[in-house]
Coordinates of C-alpha atoms and ligand atoms in Angstrom, one line a residue:
M208 CA -57.3 156.7 61.2
S209 CA -54.9 155.4 58.5
Q210 CA -51.2 155.9 58.8
S211 CA -50.3 155.2 55.0
T212 CA -50.4 158.5 52.9
T213 CA -50.4 159.0 49.5
I214 CA -48.8 162.3 47.9
I215 CA -50.3 163.0 44.5
I216 CA -48.2 165.9 42.5
F217 CA -49.6 167.3 39.9
G218 CA -47.4 169.3 36.8
A219 CA -44.7 166.1 38.3
S220 CA -42.9 166.6 35.0
G221 CA -42.0 170.4 35.6
D222 CA -39.9 172.1 37.2
L223 CA -41.1 172.8 40.4
N224 CA -41.3 169.4 41.3
G225 CA -37.5 168.7 40.3
R226 CA -36.0 171.5 41.5
K227 CA -38.1 172.0 44.9
L228 CA -40.4 169.4 46.1
I229 CA -38.6 166.1 45.5
P230 CA -35.7 167.3 47.2
A231 CA -37.6 168.5 50.0
L232 CA -39.2 165.0 50.3
F233 CA -36.0 163.2 49.7
N234 CA -34.1 165.4 52.3
L235 CA -37.2 165.0 54.9
Y236 CA -37.3 161.2 54.2
R237 CA -33.3 161.5 55.4
K238 CA -34.4 163.3 58.6
G239 CA -36.7 160.4 59.3
R240 CA -39.7 162.7 58.8
M241 CA -41.7 161.4 56.4
P242 CA -44.8 159.5 57.6
K243 CA -43.9 155.6 58.3
E244 CA -45.4 154.4 55.4
F245 CA -45.7 156.9 52.2
T246 CA -46.0 156.9 48.4
I247 CA -45.7 159.4 46.1
L248 CA -47.5 160.0 42.9
G249 CA -46.7 161.8 40.2
F250 CA -49.2 163.1 37.3
S251 CA -48.2 164.5 34.2
G252 CA -48.9 164.9 30.5
T253 CA -45.5 164.0 29.7
P254 CA -45.2 160.3 29.1
Y255 CA -42.8 158.7 31.5
E256 CA -42.5 154.8 32.8
H257 CA -41.8 154.9 36.5
E258 CA -37.9 154.1 36.3
A259 CA -37.4 156.9 33.6
F260 CA -39.4 159.3 36.3
R261 CA -37.2 158.1 39.0
S262 CA -34.1 158.8 36.7
M263 CA -35.2 162.5 35.5
L264 CA -35.8 162.9 38.9
H265 CA -32.6 161.8 40.2
K266 CA -30.3 164.0 37.6
K267 CA -32.5 166.8 38.8
L268 CA -32.1 166.7 42.4
S269 CA -28.1 166.0 41.5
E270 CA -28.6 169.7 39.8
F271 CA -30.8 171.3 42.4
A272 CA -29.9 169.8 46.0
D273 CA -28.2 172.1 48.3
Y274 CA -27.1 168.6 50.4
Q275 CA -24.8 166.0 49.6
F276 CA -26.4 162.4 49.3
T277 CA -25.5 158.7 48.4
D278 CA -27.0 156.8 45.5
A279 CA -27.8 154.1 48.3
E280 CA -30.0 156.7 49.9
W281 CA -31.6 157.8 46.6
D282 CA -32.3 154.1 45.5
E283 CA -34.3 153.6 49.1
F284 CA -35.9 157.1 48.7
S285 CA -37.1 156.3 45.1
R286 CA -38.8 153.3 45.7
Y287 CA -41.9 155.2 46.6
I288 CA -41.9 157.2 43.5
Y289 CA -44.4 156.1 41.1
Y290 CA -45.6 158.1 38.1
H291 CA -49.4 158.2 36.2
T292 CA -48.9 160.0 32.4
D293 CA -52.3 162.0 32.0
K294 CA -54.1 165.1 31.2
A295 CA -56.0 166.7 33.2
I296 CA -58.4 168.7 31.0
D297 CA -59.7 165.1 30.2
P298 CA -62.1 164.7 32.8
E299 CA -61.8 161.2 32.6
S300 CA -58.3 161.2 33.6
F301 CA -59.5 161.5 37.0
D302 CA -61.4 158.5 37.1
R303 CA -58.4 156.8 35.6
L304 CA -56.0 158.1 38.7
K305 CA -58.6 156.7 41.0
V306 CA -57.9 153.3 39.9
E307 CA -54.3 154.2 40.1
L308 CA -54.6 154.9 43.7
D309 CA -56.3 152.3 44.7
R310 CA -53.7 150.0 42.9
L311 CA -51.6 151.6 44.9
E312 CA -52.3 152.2 48.3
K313 CA -54.2 148.7 48.7
G314 CA -56.4 150.4 51.9
P315 CA -57.4 153.0 53.1
A316 CA -54.7 156.4 52.9
N317 CA -54.3 159.7 53.6
R318 CA -54.0 162.4 50.6
L319 CA -52.1 165.4 50.2
F320 CA -53.1 166.5 46.4
Y321 CA -50.1 169.4 45.3
L322 CA -50.7 171.8 42.8
A323 CA -47.7 172.7 40.6
T324 CA -49.1 173.3 37.8
P325 CA -49.8 176.3 36.1
P326 CA -52.7 178.3 37.9
Q327 CA -55.3 177.8 35.2
F328 CA -55.6 174.2 35.7
F329 CA -56.6 174.5 39.7
P330 CA -59.6 174.7 39.4
T331 CA -59.8 172.0 36.8
I332 CA -58.3 169.7 38.9
V333 CA -59.9 170.4 42.0
E334 CA -63.0 170.0 40.4
G335 CA -61.9 166.5 39.0
I336 CA -60.7 165.0 42.0
G337 CA -63.6 166.4 44.1
R338 CA -66.4 165.6 41.2
I339 CA -65.3 161.6 41.8
G340 CA -65.0 162.3 45.5
L341 CA -61.5 162.4 46.1
T342 CA -61.7 165.1 48.8
K343 CA -64.0 163.7 50.8
E344 CA -62.7 162.7 54.1
D345 CA -63.8 159.7 55.3
E346 CA -60.9 157.0 55.3
G347 CA -58.3 159.5 56.7
W348 CA -57.4 163.2 55.3
R349 CA -57.5 165.0 52.0
R350 CA -55.4 168.4 51.7
V351 CA -54.6 170.4 48.5
V352 CA -51.8 172.3 48.6
V353 CA -52.5 175.1 46.0
E354 CA -49.1 176.7 44.1
K355 CA -48.8 180.1 43.7
P356 CA -49.7 182.6 42.3
F357 CA -53.2 182.4 43.8
G358 CA -55.9 184.5 41.2
T359 CA -54.2 187.7 39.3
D360 CA -56.3 190.4 41.4
L361 CA -58.9 190.3 43.8
E362 CA -61.7 189.1 41.6
S363 CA -59.6 186.0 40.3
A364 CA -58.7 185.6 43.6
K365 CA -62.8 185.4 44.7
A366 CA -63.7 183.7 42.0
L367 CA -60.6 180.9 42.4
N368 CA -61.4 180.6 46.8
Q369 CA -65.2 179.7 45.3
S370 CA -64.3 177.4 43.0
L371 CA -61.8 175.6 45.8
H372 CA -64.9 175.5 48.3
Q373 CA -67.1 174.1 46.3
Y374 CA -65.3 170.5 47.0
L375 CA -63.1 171.4 49.9
R376 CA -63.7 173.0 53.2
E377 CA -61.1 175.7 54.1
H378 CA -59.4 173.3 56.2
Q379 CA -58.4 171.3 53.6
I380 CA -56.6 174.2 51.4
Y381 CA -53.1 174.7 52.0
R382 CA -51.9 178.0 49.6
I383 CA -48.6 178.4 50.0
D384 CA -45.8 181.1 50.2
H385 CA -43.0 179.9 50.4
Y386 CA -41.2 182.6 51.9
L387 CA -43.2 181.6 55.1
G388 CA -41.5 178.3 55.1
K389 CA -37.8 180.5 55.0
E390 CA -36.4 179.8 58.7
T391 CA -35.3 183.4 59.0
V392 CA -38.7 184.7 57.7
Q393 CA -40.7 182.3 61.1
N394 CA -37.4 183.7 62.8
I395 CA -39.3 187.5 62.5
L396 CA -42.1 186.3 65.3
Y397 CA -39.5 185.0 67.4
F398 CA -37.6 187.7 67.6
R399 CA -40.0 190.0 68.8
F400 CA -42.3 187.8 71.2
A401 CA -39.5 185.7 72.2
N402 CA -37.6 188.2 73.5
T403 CA -38.7 191.3 76.0
I404 CA -36.5 193.7 74.6
F405 CA -37.8 194.9 71.3
E406 CA -41.6 195.0 71.6
P407 CA -41.8 197.8 74.0
V408 CA -40.1 199.9 71.1
W409 CA -42.2 198.2 67.9
N410 CA -44.0 201.3 67.7
R411 CA -44.4 204.9 66.0
N412 CA -43.2 206.2 69.2
Y413 CA -39.7 205.2 68.7
I414 CA -39.6 203.4 65.0
D415 CA -38.7 206.1 61.8
H416 CA -40.0 204.0 58.9
V417 CA -39.5 200.4 58.0
Q418 CA -37.9 199.3 54.0
I419 CA -38.3 195.8 52.9
T420 CA -36.0 195.5 50.4
V421 CA -36.0 191.7 47.4
A422 CA -33.7 192.2 45.3
E423 CA -32.6 189.7 42.9
E424 CA -30.0 189.2 40.2
V425 CA -31.5 187.0 38.2
G426 CA -33.6 188.5 35.3
V427 CA -36.7 187.1 34.1
E428 CA -34.7 183.7 32.1
H429 CA -36.9 181.3 30.7
R430 CA -40.0 182.5 33.0
G431 CA -40.2 185.3 30.3
G432 CA -43.9 184.7 28.9
Y433 CA -45.2 184.1 32.0
Y434 CA -43.7 186.7 33.8
D435 CA -44.7 189.3 30.9
E436 CA -48.4 188.4 31.7
V437 CA -47.5 189.1 35.4
G438 CA -45.1 191.7 36.4
I439 CA -43.3 192.5 39.7
L440 CA -46.4 193.5 41.3
R441 CA -48.4 190.2 41.1
D442 CA -45.2 188.1 40.9
M443 CA -43.4 189.3 44.5
F444 CA -45.5 192.1 46.7
Q445 CA -48.8 190.6 46.8
N446 CA -47.6 187.5 48.2
H447 CA -43.6 187.6 49.6
L448 CA -43.2 191.1 49.9
L449 CA -46.7 191.8 51.9
Q450 CA -46.1 188.6 53.8
L451 CA -42.6 190.0 55.3
L452 CA -44.9 193.5 56.0
T453 CA -47.1 191.3 57.8
L454 CA -45.1 189.5 60.3
V455 CA -43.0 193.2 61.2
A456 CA -46.2 194.6 61.7
M457 CA -48.8 192.5 63.2
E458 CA -49.8 192.5 67.0
P459 CA -48.7 189.5 69.1
P460 CA -51.3 186.8 68.8
S461 CA -53.3 184.9 71.3
S462 CA -51.6 181.5 71.0
F463 CA -48.9 180.2 68.3
K464 CA -51.8 177.9 66.8
A465 CA -52.9 178.6 62.9
N466 CA -55.9 180.4 63.5
S467 CA -54.2 183.3 66.2
L468 CA -51.8 183.1 63.6
R469 CA -53.7 183.8 60.9
D470 CA -56.3 186.3 62.6
E471 CA -53.3 188.4 63.3
R472 CA -51.6 188.6 59.8
V473 CA -55.3 189.4 58.4
K474 CA -55.7 192.1 61.0
V475 CA -53.0 194.0 60.0
L476 CA -53.3 193.6 56.3
S477 CA -57.0 194.8 56.6
A478 CA -55.1 198.1 58.5
I479 CA -53.2 198.9 55.3
R480 CA -55.0 202.1 53.7
L481 CA -56.1 201.4 50.1
M482 CA -54.1 203.8 48.2
R483 CA -56.6 206.3 46.2
H484 CA -56.2 205.9 42.4
D485 CA -55.1 209.8 42.5
K486 CA -52.2 208.9 45.1
I487 CA -51.0 206.4 43.2
W488 CA -48.3 208.0 41.5
E489 CA -46.8 209.8 44.6
N490 CA -46.9 206.4 46.2
S491 CA -45.0 204.0 43.7
V492 CA -42.2 203.9 41.5
L493 CA -42.5 201.2 38.4
G494 CA -39.0 200.4 36.4
Q495 CA -38.4 197.9 33.7
Y496 CA -34.6 197.0 33.1
R497 CA -32.8 197.6 30.2
G498 CA -33.0 194.3 27.4
Y499 CA -35.7 192.9 29.1
R500 CA -38.1 194.0 26.1
Q501 CA -35.3 191.2 24.1
E502 CA -36.4 188.7 26.8
Y503 CA -37.3 185.2 25.5
R504 CA -41.2 185.3 24.9
V505 CA -41.8 188.8 26.3
S506 CA -43.6 191.5 23.9
P507 CA -41.4 194.2 22.5
N508 CA -43.1 196.8 23.5
S509 CA -44.0 195.3 27.1
R510 CA -44.7 197.7 29.7
T511 CA -44.6 195.0 32.4
A512 CA -42.2 196.4 35.1
T513 CA -39.5 194.1 36.9
Y514 CA -39.2 196.8 39.8
A515 CA -41.3 198.3 41.8
A516 CA -40.5 200.5 45.0
L517 CA -43.9 201.4 47.3
R518 CA -44.6 203.1 50.0
L519 CA -47.6 202.6 52.5
Y520 CA -49.0 203.1 55.8
I521 CA -51.1 200.9 58.3
D522 CA -53.7 202.6 59.9
N523 CA -53.8 201.7 63.6
W524 CA -52.3 202.4 67.0
R525 CA -48.9 201.1 66.5
W526 CA -48.3 202.1 62.8
Q527 CA -49.9 205.5 61.7
G528 CA -47.5 207.6 60.3
V529 CA -44.5 205.2 60.1
P530 CA -44.5 204.9 56.0
F531 CA -43.4 201.4 55.2
Y532 CA -41.1 201.2 51.5
L533 CA -41.5 197.9 50.0
R534 CA -39.1 197.5 46.8
S535 CA -38.2 194.8 44.6
G536 CA -36.7 194.2 41.2
K537 CA -35.2 191.5 38.8
L538 CA -31.2 192.2 37.4
L539 CA -30.0 194.1 40.6
K540 CA -26.7 194.0 41.4
E541 CA -27.3 191.4 44.0
K542 CA -29.8 189.4 45.4
S543 CA -30.7 190.5 49.0
S544 CA -33.9 189.9 50.8
E545 CA -33.8 192.6 53.9
I546 CA -36.3 194.3 56.4
L547 CA -34.4 197.3 58.0
I548 CA -36.2 199.6 60.6
Q549 CA -35.0 202.6 61.4
F550 CA -35.5 204.3 64.6
K551 CA -36.0 208.0 65.7
Q552 CA -33.0 210.3 66.7
P553 CA -32.7 210.2 70.2
P554 CA -35.2 213.5 71.2
L555 CA -32.2 215.8 72.4
A556 CA -28.8 216.1 71.1
M557 CA -26.9 216.5 74.2
F558 CA -23.3 215.9 73.2
P559 CA -21.2 219.2 72.2
I560 CA -21.0 218.0 68.6
P561 CA -20.7 220.4 65.9
E562 CA -23.6 221.0 63.9
W563 CA -22.6 219.6 60.6
Y564 CA -21.9 216.4 62.3
K565 CA -25.1 213.8 62.5
M566 CA -25.5 210.8 64.5
A567 CA -26.6 208.2 62.7
P568 CA -30.1 206.6 63.7
N569 CA -30.1 203.0 64.7
I570 CA -30.8 200.3 62.5
L571 CA -32.4 197.1 62.8
A572 CA -31.5 194.8 60.4
L573 CA -33.3 191.0 59.8
C574 CA -31.4 189.7 57.0
I575 CA -33.8 187.1 54.9
Q576 CA -31.2 185.7 52.4
P577 CA -28.3 185.4 52.1
N578 CA -26.0 186.1 54.6
E579 CA -28.8 185.4 57.2
G580 CA -28.7 187.0 60.3
I581 CA -30.0 190.0 62.2
H582 CA -27.9 193.3 63.3
L583 CA -28.4 196.3 65.2
R584 CA -26.5 199.2 64.3
F585 CA -26.1 202.2 67.0
E586 CA -23.4 204.9 68.1
A587 CA -20.5 204.4 70.1
K588 CA -18.1 207.0 71.4
V589 CA -14.5 206.9 69.6
P590 CA -11.9 206.5 71.7
D591 CA -9.5 208.7 72.4
T592 CA -11.7 211.7 70.9
A593 CA -13.5 214.6 72.5
Y594 CA -17.0 213.7 71.5
N595 CA -16.6 211.8 68.3
T596 CA -18.8 209.6 67.7
R597 CA -19.5 206.2 65.0
S598 CA -21.8 203.6 63.9
V599 CA -21.0 200.1 65.0
N600 CA -23.3 197.1 65.2
M601 CA -24.3 194.2 67.4
E602 CA -24.3 190.9 64.9
F603 CA -26.2 187.6 65.1
N604 CA -25.2 185.4 62.1
Y605 CA -27.1 182.0 61.2
Q606 CA -23.8 180.7 60.2
D607 CA -21.7 181.6 63.1
S608 CA -24.3 180.8 65.4
F609 CA -25.9 177.6 64.0
G610 CA -23.0 176.3 62.3
P611 CA -23.6 176.2 58.4
G612 CA -25.8 174.1 56.1
T613 CA -28.3 174.3 59.0
L614 CA -30.7 176.4 57.5
P615 CA -33.8 173.9 55.4
E616 CA -35.2 174.8 51.7
A617 CA -38.5 176.5 52.7
Y618 CA -40.4 174.0 51.1
E619 CA -39.4 171.1 53.7
R620 CA -40.5 172.6 56.5
L621 CA -44.3 173.8 54.2
L622 CA -44.5 170.3 53.0
L623 CA -43.9 168.4 56.9
D624 CA -46.7 171.4 58.2
A625 CA -48.6 170.4 55.3
L626 CA -48.4 166.1 55.9
N627 CA -48.7 167.0 59.5
G628 CA -51.7 168.8 58.9
D629 CA -50.6 172.3 60.5
A630 CA -51.5 175.4 58.2
S631 CA -50.0 178.2 60.1
L632 CA -47.6 178.7 57.1
F633 CA -49.9 178.6 54.5
I634 CA -52.7 181.4 53.7
R635 CA -55.8 182.0 54.5
S636 CA -58.8 182.7 51.7
D637 CA -59.6 185.9 53.2
Q638 CA -55.8 186.8 53.4
T639 CA -55.2 185.9 49.9
E640 CA -58.4 188.0 49.1
I641 CA -56.9 191.4 51.6
S642 CA -53.5 191.3 50.1
W643 CA -54.5 191.4 46.0
A644 CA -57.0 194.9 47.7
I645 CA -54.1 196.4 48.5
I646 CA -52.1 195.7 45.4
D647 CA -54.5 195.8 43.1
P648 CA -55.4 199.5 42.7
F649 CA -51.6 199.6 41.7
I650 CA -51.7 197.4 39.3
H651 CA -54.8 199.2 37.9
A652 CA -53.5 202.1 38.0
W653 CA -50.1 201.1 36.4
E654 CA -52.2 199.3 33.7
S655 CA -54.6 202.4 32.8
P656 CA -53.2 204.3 29.5
E657 CA -52.8 207.5 32.1
A658 CA -49.7 205.7 33.8
P659 CA -46.3 207.4 33.3
P660 CA -43.7 205.6 31.1
L661 CA -41.8 202.8 33.3
A662 CA -38.6 204.1 34.9
I663 CA -35.5 202.4 33.1
Y664 CA -32.5 200.6 35.0
E665 CA -29.4 199.2 34.1
P666 CA -28.8 195.7 34.4
G667 CA -26.6 195.2 37.6
S668 CA -27.3 198.2 39.3
L669 CA -28.8 199.1 42.1
G670 CA -32.3 200.1 40.7
P671 CA -33.7 203.0 38.8
V672 CA -33.0 206.8 39.8
E673 CA -35.9 207.6 40.1
A674 CA -36.5 205.2 42.9
D675 CA -33.5 207.0 44.9
N676 CA -35.5 210.3 44.2
F677 CA -39.1 208.8 45.5
I678 CA -37.8 208.0 48.7
Q679 CA -35.4 211.3 49.0
H680 CA -38.3 212.9 48.6
D681 CA -39.4 212.2 52.1
S682 CA -35.7 213.0 53.0
R683 CA -35.0 209.5 53.9
R684 CA -32.6 207.4 51.6
W685 CA -32.6 203.5 50.8
L686 CA -30.6 201.8 53.5
R687 CA -27.5 199.7 52.8
A688 CA -30.2 196.4 51.7
F689 CA -27.5 195.4 48.8
G690 CA -24.2 193.5 49.9
G691 CA -22.9 191.1 52.4
H692 CA -23.6 193.0 55.9
C693 CA -26.5 195.0 56.5
C694 CA -26.0 198.4 57.6
D695 CA -22.3 199.2 58.1
Ligands
LIG881 C1 -41.1 183.5 42.6 C2 -41.3 184.2 42.0 O1 -42.3 183.5 43.9 O2 -40.2 184.1 44.1 C3 -40.1 184.6 41.1 O3 -42.0 183.8 41.4 C4 -38.8 184.9 42.1 O4 -39.7 185.3 40.1 C5 -38.8 184.3 43.5 O5 -37.8 184.9 41.3 C6 -37.4 184.4 44.4 O6 -37.8 183.2 45.5 P1 -36.1 183.2 46.5 O7 -36.9 182.5 47.4 O8 -35.8 183.2 45.5 O9 -36.3 185.0 46.7

């Protein structure tokens, strides 16, 4: 097999390439992790000469890279970057791309095609490269990285899978969910399965419920046009929140190989109870931040949700009866992604504490970002009192244990894995479809005429009061999901 590798990025003049892909590839290069010989070819409609494209990327890099670099390092790396101006809607553009590839590669090469375009172009591009044989694995491997969103519902995801499968085998398709590229997300499996002490209590006998929160401080910013079509359930739940749930709830895989991991992810998703239409309202709250309708390119009558809280159940032996509360929203008080696991109370309150005094339950907090870490809250006796208890924490902070700046950007891991042919952190076709099947009933109900009005919440708040009532209905409350320490 050939040593040389070409990375072809469609949508190369866009945001994702400048903010994430090039900074990730450059950092991999600085760490000596790129293939020995490689070329990066940007493909987009916006006209650039090679040099102008490199300068544009350099500017973005200075703005968005979360690491320091020198101009000399950039100059060395940028020599590998080229640009091809063309429009994917023109079927002949792919013939021109082929000529350009042959010119740059000067011999057999592996090819990684990255679809960083709006999703409506995914089938067009795959058809374009497939039709002229660019996806054939004859002189090296051919892989295609597909960005999100992968469809807008189950039907469209199935159709997209079908159109990709016309030209690609499943092992060539790398569907991205950047949450899986986060170190703290990958660590969930290490936390569970590289230790013996948690797994025995990781079930319905000991766990009262699980809360998964992805709160964002930013609103829709310049993405109003896109977001208004999509809303929070498609943008965050079908992918990122379900991914987190999957890692918390899945059974131990038989190996750490891609297919074993993916089998377990699919298995647990398949056990999630599909919500019946008449149960949707009692199992979800959808909201919109005040002022959303005045955002750039958002409809003034928009009924698109920017916040949601759902209650899901997993019908299997491990999780029967344990509610999983998922919530996410834009323009909230703080950015914070966390998984909080509340354990059951001890079966017997044997301490002579007054009746009014409630001991706090144990909470395990997996803090995904920022303030990455894991914290376990437990009760301790307050010294020099007869029987008072207080909650204290056992803490693990990435920064203290591994030092500052040791957490790479998610795209670094994912691009490296795609280059190395490791699909563990990518989504198989069946997982995408099952995830849509879980979220679709909520989307359809909330988009139907009988849907109640969205709960309006204030920018910078913790979300709508209706979401508090929703969980209080189960005699529970949202745990410390906003703020520095997860469970103080
Ligand atoms: C993206 C969504 O997939 O994830 C965005 O489209 C969201 O709306 C983003 O802001 C959140 O990612 P992160 O890594 O900042 O939590």
